Coordinates of C-alpha atoms in Angstrom, one line a residue:
X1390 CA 0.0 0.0 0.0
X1391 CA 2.6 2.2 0.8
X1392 CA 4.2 2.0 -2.3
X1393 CA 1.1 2.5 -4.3
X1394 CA 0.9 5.3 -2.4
X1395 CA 4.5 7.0 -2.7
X1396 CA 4.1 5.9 -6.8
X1397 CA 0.7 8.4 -6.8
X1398 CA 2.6 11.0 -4.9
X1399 CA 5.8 11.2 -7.6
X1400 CA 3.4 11.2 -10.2
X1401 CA 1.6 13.6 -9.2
X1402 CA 4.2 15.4 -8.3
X1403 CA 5.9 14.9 -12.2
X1404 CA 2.5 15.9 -13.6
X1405 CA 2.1 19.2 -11.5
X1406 CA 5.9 19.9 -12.8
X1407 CA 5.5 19.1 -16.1
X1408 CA 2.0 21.4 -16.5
X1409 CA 4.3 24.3 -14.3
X1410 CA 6.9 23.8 -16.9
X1411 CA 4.3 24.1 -20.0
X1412 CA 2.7 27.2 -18.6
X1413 CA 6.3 28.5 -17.8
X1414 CA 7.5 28.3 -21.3
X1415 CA 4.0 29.5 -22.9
X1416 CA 4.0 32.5 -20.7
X1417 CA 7.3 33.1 -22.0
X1418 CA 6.6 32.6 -25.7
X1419 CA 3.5 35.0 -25.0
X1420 CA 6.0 37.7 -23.8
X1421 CA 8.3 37.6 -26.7
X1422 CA 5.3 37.7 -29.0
X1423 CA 3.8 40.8 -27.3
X1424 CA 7.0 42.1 -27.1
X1425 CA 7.4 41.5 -30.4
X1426 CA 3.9 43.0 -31.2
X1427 CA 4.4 46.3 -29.2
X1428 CA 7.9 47.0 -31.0
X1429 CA 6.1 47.0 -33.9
X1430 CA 3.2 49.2 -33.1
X1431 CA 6.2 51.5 -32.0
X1432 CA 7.6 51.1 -35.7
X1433 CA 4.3 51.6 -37.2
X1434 CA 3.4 54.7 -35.0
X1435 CA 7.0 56.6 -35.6
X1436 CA 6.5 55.7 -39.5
X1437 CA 3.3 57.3 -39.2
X1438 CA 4.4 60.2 -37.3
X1439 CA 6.7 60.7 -39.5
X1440 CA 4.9 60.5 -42.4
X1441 CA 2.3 62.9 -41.0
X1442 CA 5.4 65.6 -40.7
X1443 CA 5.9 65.0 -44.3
X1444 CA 3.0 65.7 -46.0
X1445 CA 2.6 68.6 -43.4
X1446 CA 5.9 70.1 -44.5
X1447 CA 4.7 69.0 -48.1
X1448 CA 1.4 71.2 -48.3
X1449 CA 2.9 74.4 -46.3
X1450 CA 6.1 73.9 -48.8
X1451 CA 3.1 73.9 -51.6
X1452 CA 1.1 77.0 -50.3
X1453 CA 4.2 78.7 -50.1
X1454 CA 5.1 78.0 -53.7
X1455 CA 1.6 78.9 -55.0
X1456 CA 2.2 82.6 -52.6
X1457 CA 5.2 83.2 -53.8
X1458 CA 4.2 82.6 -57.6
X1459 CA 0.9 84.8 -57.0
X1460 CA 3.3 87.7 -56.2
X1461 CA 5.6 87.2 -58.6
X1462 CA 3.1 86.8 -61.2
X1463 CA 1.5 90.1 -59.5
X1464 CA 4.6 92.0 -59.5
X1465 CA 5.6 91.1 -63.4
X1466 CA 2.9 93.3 -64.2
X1467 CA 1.3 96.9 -64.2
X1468 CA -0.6 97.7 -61.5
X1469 CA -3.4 98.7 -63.3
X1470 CA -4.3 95.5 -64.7
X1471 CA -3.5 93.4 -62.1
X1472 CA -7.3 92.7 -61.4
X1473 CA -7.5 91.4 -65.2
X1474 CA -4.9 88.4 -64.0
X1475 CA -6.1 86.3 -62.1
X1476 CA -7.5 83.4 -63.2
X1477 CA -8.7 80.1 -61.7
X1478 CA -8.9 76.4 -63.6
X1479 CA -13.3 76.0 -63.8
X1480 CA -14.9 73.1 -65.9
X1481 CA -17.9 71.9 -66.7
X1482 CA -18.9 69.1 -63.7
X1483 CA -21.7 68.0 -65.6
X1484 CA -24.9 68.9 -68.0
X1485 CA -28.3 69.5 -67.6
X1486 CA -30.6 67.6 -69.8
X1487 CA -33.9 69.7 -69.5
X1488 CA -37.2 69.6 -71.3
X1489 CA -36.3 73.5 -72.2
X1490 CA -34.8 72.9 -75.8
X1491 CA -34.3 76.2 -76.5
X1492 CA -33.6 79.8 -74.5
X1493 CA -37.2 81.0 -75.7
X1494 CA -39.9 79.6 -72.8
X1495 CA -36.9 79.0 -70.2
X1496 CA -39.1 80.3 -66.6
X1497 CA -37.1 83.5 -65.8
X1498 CA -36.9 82.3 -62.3
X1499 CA -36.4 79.0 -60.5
X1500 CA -39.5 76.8 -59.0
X1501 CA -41.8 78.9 -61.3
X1502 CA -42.9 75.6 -63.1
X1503 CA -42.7 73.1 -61.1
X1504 CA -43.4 70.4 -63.5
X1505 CA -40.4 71.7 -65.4
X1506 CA -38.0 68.3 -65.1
X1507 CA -34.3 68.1 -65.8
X1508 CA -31.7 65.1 -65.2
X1509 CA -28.5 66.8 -64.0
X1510 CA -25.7 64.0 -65.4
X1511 CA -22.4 64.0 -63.7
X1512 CA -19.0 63.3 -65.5
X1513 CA -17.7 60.3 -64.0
X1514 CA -14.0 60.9 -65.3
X1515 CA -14.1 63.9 -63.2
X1516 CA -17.2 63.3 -60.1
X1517 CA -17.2 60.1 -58.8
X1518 CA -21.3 58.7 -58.4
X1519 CA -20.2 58.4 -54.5
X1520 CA -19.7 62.8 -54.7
X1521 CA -23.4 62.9 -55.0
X1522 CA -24.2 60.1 -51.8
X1523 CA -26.1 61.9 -48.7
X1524 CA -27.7 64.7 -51.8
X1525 CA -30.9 62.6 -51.6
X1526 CA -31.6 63.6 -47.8
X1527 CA -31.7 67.3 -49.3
X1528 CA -35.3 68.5 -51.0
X1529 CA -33.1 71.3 -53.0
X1530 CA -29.9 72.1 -54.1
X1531 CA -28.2 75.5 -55.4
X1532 CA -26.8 74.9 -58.5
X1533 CA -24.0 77.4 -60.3
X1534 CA -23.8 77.3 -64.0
X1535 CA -23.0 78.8 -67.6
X1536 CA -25.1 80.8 -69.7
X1537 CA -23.4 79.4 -72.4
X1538 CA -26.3 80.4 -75.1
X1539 CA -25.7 84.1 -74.7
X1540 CA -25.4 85.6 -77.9
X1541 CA -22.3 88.1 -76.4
X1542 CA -19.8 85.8 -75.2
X1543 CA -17.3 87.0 -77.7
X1544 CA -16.9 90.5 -75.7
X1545 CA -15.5 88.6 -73.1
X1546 CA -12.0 87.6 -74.8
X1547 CA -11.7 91.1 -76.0
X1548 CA -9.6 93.9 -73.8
X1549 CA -12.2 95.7 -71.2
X1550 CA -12.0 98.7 -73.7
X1551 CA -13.3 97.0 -76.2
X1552 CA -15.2 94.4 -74.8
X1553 CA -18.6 97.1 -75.5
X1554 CA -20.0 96.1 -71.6
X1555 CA -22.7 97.4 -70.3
X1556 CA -23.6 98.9 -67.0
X1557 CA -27.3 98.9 -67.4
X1558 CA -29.5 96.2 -68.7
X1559 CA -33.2 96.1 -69.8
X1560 CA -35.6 94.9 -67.2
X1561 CA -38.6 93.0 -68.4
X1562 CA -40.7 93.8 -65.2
X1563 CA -39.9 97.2 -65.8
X1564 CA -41.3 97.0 -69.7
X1565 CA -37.7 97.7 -70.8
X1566 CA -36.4 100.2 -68.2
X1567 CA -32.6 100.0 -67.4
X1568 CA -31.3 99.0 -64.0
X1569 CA -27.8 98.3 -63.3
X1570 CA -26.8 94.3 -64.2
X1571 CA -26.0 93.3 -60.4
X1572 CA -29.4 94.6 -59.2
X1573 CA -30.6 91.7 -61.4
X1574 CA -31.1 87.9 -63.0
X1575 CA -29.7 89.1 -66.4
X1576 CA -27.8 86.3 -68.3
X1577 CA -25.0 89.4 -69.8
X1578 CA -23.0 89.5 -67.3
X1579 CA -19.4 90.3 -66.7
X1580 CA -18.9 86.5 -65.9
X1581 CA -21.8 84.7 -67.7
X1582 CA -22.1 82.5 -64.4
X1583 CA -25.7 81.6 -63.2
X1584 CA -26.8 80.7 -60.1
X1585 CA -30.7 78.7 -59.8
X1586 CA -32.5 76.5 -57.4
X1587 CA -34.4 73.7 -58.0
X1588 CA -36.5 70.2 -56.4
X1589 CA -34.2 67.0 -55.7
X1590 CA -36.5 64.6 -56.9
X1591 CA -33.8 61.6 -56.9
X1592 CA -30.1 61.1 -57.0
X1593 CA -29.3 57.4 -59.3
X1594 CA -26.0 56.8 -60.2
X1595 CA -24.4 59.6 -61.5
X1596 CA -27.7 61.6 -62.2
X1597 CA -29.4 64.0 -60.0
X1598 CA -33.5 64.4 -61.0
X1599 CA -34.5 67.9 -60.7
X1600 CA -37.9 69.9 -61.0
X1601 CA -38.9 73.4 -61.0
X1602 CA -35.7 74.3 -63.2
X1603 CA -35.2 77.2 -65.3
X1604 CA -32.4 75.4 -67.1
X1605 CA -31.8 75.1 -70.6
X1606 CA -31.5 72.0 -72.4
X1607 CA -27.3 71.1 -72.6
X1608 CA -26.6 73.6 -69.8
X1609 CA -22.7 72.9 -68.6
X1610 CA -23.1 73.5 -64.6
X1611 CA -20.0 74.3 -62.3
X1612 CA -21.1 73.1 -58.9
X1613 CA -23.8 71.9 -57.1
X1614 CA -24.7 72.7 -53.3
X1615 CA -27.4 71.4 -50.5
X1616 CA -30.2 74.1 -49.8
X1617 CA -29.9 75.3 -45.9
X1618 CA -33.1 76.6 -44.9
X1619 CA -31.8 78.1 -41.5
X1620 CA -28.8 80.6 -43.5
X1621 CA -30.2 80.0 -46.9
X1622 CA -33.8 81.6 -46.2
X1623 CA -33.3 85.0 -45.2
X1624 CA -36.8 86.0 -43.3
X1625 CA -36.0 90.0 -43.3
X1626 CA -34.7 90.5 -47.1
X1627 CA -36.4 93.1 -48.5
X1628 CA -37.0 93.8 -52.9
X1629 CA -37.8 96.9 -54.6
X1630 CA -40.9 97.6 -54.9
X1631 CA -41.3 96.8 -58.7
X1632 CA -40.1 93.3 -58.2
X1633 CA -43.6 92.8 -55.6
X1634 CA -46.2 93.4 -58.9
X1635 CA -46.1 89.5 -59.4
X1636 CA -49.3 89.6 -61.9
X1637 CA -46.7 92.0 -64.7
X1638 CA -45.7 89.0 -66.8
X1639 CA -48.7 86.8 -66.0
X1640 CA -51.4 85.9 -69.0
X1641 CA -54.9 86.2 -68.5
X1642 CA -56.1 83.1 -69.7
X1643 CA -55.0 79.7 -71.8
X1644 CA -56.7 77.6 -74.0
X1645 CA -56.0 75.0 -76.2
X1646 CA -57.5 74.5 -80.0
X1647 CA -59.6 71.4 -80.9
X1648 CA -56.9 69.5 -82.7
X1649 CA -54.4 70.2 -80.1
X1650 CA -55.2 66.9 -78.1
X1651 CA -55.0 64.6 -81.5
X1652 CA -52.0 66.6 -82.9
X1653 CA -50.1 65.9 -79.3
X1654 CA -51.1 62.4 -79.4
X1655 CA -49.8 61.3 -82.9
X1656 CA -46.3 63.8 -82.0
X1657 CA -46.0 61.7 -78.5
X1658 CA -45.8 58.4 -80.7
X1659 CA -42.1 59.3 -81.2
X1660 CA -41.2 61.9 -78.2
X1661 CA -42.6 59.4 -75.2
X1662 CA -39.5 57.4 -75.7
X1663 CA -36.9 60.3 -74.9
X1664 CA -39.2 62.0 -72.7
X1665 CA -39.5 63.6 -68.7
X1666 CA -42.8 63.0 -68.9
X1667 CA -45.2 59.7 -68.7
X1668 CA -48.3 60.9 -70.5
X1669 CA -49.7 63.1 -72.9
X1670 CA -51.4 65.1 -70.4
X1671 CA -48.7 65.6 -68.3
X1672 CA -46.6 67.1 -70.7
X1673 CA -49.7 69.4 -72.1
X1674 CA -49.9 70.3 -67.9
X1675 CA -46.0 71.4 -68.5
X1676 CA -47.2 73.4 -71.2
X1677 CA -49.7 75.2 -69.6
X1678 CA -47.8 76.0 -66.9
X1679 CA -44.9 77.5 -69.0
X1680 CA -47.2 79.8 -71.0
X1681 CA -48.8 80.8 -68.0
X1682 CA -46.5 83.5 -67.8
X1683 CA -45.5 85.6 -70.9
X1684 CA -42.4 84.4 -72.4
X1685 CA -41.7 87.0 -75.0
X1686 CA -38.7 88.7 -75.0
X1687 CA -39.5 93.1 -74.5
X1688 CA -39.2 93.7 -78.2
X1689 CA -41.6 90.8 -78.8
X1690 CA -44.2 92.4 -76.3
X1691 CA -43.5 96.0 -77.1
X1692 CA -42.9 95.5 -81.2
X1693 CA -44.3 91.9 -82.4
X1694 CA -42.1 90.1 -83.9
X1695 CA -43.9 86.8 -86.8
X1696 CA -42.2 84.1 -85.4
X1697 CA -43.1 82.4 -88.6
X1698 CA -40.8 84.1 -90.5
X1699 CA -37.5 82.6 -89.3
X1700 CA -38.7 79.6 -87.1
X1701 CA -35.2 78.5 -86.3
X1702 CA -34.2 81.2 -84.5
X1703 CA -34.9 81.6 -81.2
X1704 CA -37.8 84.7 -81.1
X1705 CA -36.0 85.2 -77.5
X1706 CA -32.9 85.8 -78.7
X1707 CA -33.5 89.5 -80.2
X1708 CA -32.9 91.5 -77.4
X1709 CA -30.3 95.2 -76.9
X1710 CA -27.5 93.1 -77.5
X1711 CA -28.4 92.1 -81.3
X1712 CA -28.0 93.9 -84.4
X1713 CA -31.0 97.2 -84.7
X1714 CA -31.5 96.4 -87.9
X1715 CA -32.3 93.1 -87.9
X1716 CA -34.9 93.9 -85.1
X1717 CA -36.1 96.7 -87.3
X1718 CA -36.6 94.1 -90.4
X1719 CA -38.8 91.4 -88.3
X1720 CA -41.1 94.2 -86.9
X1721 CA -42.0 95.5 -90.5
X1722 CA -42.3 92.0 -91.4
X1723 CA -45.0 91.2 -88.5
X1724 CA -47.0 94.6 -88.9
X1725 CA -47.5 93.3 -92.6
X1726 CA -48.2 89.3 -91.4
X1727 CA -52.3 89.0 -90.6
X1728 CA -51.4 87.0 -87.7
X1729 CA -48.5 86.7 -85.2
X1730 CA -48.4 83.3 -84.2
X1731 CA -45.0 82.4 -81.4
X1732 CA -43.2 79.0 -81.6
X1733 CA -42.3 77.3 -77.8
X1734 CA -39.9 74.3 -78.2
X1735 CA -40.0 71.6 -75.6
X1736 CA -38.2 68.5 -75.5
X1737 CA -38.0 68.8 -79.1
X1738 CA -41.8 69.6 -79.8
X1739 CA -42.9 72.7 -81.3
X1740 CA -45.5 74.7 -79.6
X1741 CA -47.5 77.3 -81.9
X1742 CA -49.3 79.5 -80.1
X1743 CA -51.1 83.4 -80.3
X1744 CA -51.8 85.8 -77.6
X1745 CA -54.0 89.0 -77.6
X1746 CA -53.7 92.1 -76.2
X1747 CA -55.4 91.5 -73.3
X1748 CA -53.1 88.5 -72.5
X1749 CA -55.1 85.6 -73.7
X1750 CA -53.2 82.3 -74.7
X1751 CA -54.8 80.3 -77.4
X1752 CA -52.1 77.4 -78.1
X1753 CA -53.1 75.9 -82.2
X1754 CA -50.8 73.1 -82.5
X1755 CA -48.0 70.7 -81.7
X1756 CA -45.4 69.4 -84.0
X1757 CA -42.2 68.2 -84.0
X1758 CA -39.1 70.2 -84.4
X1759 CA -35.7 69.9 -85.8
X1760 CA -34.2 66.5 -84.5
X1761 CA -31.4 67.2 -82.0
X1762 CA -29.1 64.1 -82.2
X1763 CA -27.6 64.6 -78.9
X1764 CA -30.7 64.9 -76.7
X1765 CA -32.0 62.0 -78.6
X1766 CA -29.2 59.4 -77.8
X1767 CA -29.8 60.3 -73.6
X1768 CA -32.1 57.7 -72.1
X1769 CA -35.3 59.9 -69.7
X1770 CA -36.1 56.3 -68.4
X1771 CA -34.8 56.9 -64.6
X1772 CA -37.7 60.1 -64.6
X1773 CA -40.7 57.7 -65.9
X1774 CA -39.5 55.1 -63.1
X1775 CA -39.6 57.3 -60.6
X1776 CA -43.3 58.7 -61.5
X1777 CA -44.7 55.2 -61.9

């Protein structure tokens, strides 16, 4: 017995050593790996501190170099034009496809037509689809753009002295009285940059849905920013007083002829397949809204102008910056015409319409226009989607 005994004892003894021994040398093989593991978080953390010094030291040694070229660039020339020298690189971020087609029937204003649908398409070589993520939370967005239709760009290469700018533009609420161009919306501007608001309907891909636009079809825009009620909306701003008289450019009345609805339906046989809009009488609700205000341009209104008579010019289009005597020419032409009849293109549709002196819209008829190959090879699907 007692050597049963004394044989349990020694083994026991050999196992409690053995498992001491085992726990000895894997407590030491956990030390050398944390050691191991905190040197190099150490390594990591200096290569990262270090790295961080770099780039600092990179970007001040860049400003620097951007300062110190400003002044030299500054200095290297007279003082009197240094306000003509500075430049900065701007492209085109992306382009509005709207159901505007042309400048003539453009709302003056944002959110004035609120059926008025454009599909804002991103370059993706330049603005990644995951710029535009968080947009959707947002029911409007600022957008800054180019008034890249405006029949004066050319002034803007020339030298200031001959460049033929002018101070004072012709206000359509004030039936052609002159106010000075930053007390308005005018399109001739020093820098033909435009600044609107409009709906975020939906944000797919690289395509931002907007309504209420007063964007022209193939618009190039510049930048795009959320709408912040609390510093956006300014509660106290104040207008003059000739900007209050809302009912100045609004019509009396609109109608539409008896073969309007059949003419729209045989034109929407080919148009519903590139269009914003899911139904005939959705888009004939766009046009009614649009022509709800007067969009003829102040010579139109003051000195009718047959629109008939060179359809594919824009009637819009003659305004103080054209040539007199063209202007001249059309008005004889439509005191001798028996009727004036006015052309509105949407999404490639011609719109004929006639209004009387007391501002009553009959719209005749609905045909199509001249094909544009580039609006027709964009796909309108993502807007019909989204209304279904």
């Amino acid at each position: 017995m007692r050597g049963n005994v004394s044989e349990i004892k020694w083994l026991t003894v050999t196992a409690i050593t053995f498992t001491l021994t085992a726990i000895t040398i894997s407590a030491y093989a956990l030390k050398r790996k944390w050691n191991n593991l905190n040197s190099k978080i150490e390594e990591l953390e200096t290569s990262l501190k270090s790295c961080s010094e770099k780039c600092a030291s990179e970007r001040q040694g860049r400003i620097r170099a951007q300062q110190a070229l400003r002044e030299e660039v500054t200095k290297s020339q007279p003082k009197s034009q240094n306000l003509n020298l500075t430049c900065y690189p701007m492209m085109p971020i992306g382009i509005v496809h709207s159901c505007f087609s042309t400048r003539n029937g453009t709302p003056r204003q944002p959110l004035l037509v609120p059926l008025a649908r454009a599909c804002l398409v991103f370059n993706t070589t330049r603005i990644p689809p995951a710029s535009l993520e968080g947009l959707e939370e947002y029911s409007y967005c600022w957008i800054l753009y180019v008034f890249h239709l405006n029949t004066d760009l050319e002034k803007l290469w020339k030298h200031p002295s001959k460049s033929g700018f002018k101070a004072k533009v012709r206000v359509p609420r004030l039936k052609g009285g002159r106010k000075g161009v930053f007390a308005t919306r005018s399109p001739h501007r020093p820098c033909p940059i435009g600044l609107t608001v409009a709906k975020v309907e939906a944000v797919q891909g690289n395509m931002v849905l907007l309504s209420g636009v007063d964007l022209v079809d193939g618009t190039p825009v510049l930048d795009l920013k959320p709408y912040l009620p609390y510093c956006d909306s300014i509660r106290e701003a104040t207008v003059p007083n000739w900007l209050t008289e809302d009912n100045l450019l609004s019509v009396a009345s609109i109608s539409f002829s008896e073969d309007f609805t059949s003419a729209l339906q045989n034109c929407w046989i080919m148009a519903e397949k590139k269009s914003l809009y899911a139904s005939p009488g959705e888009f004939q609700s766009l046009i009614k809204q649009v022509l709800s205000w007067d969009i003829r341009s102040l010579s139109q209104r003051n000195r009718p102008h047959d629109a008939l008579l060179k359809k594919e010019n824009d009637a819009s289009d003659v305004d103080e910056h054209q040539n007199e005597t063209l202007v001249h020419e059309r008005e004889q032409n439509a005191i001798n015409s028996k009727e004036i009849v006015y052309h509105l293109i949407l999404e490639g549709l011609d719109v004929s319409y006639r209004i009387d002196h007391d501002g009553n819209v009959i719209v005749e008829n609905i045909s199509p226009a001249v094909q544009d190959n580039k609006r027709s090879l964009f796909n309108y699907l993502p807007w019909k989607d989204k209304m279904q």
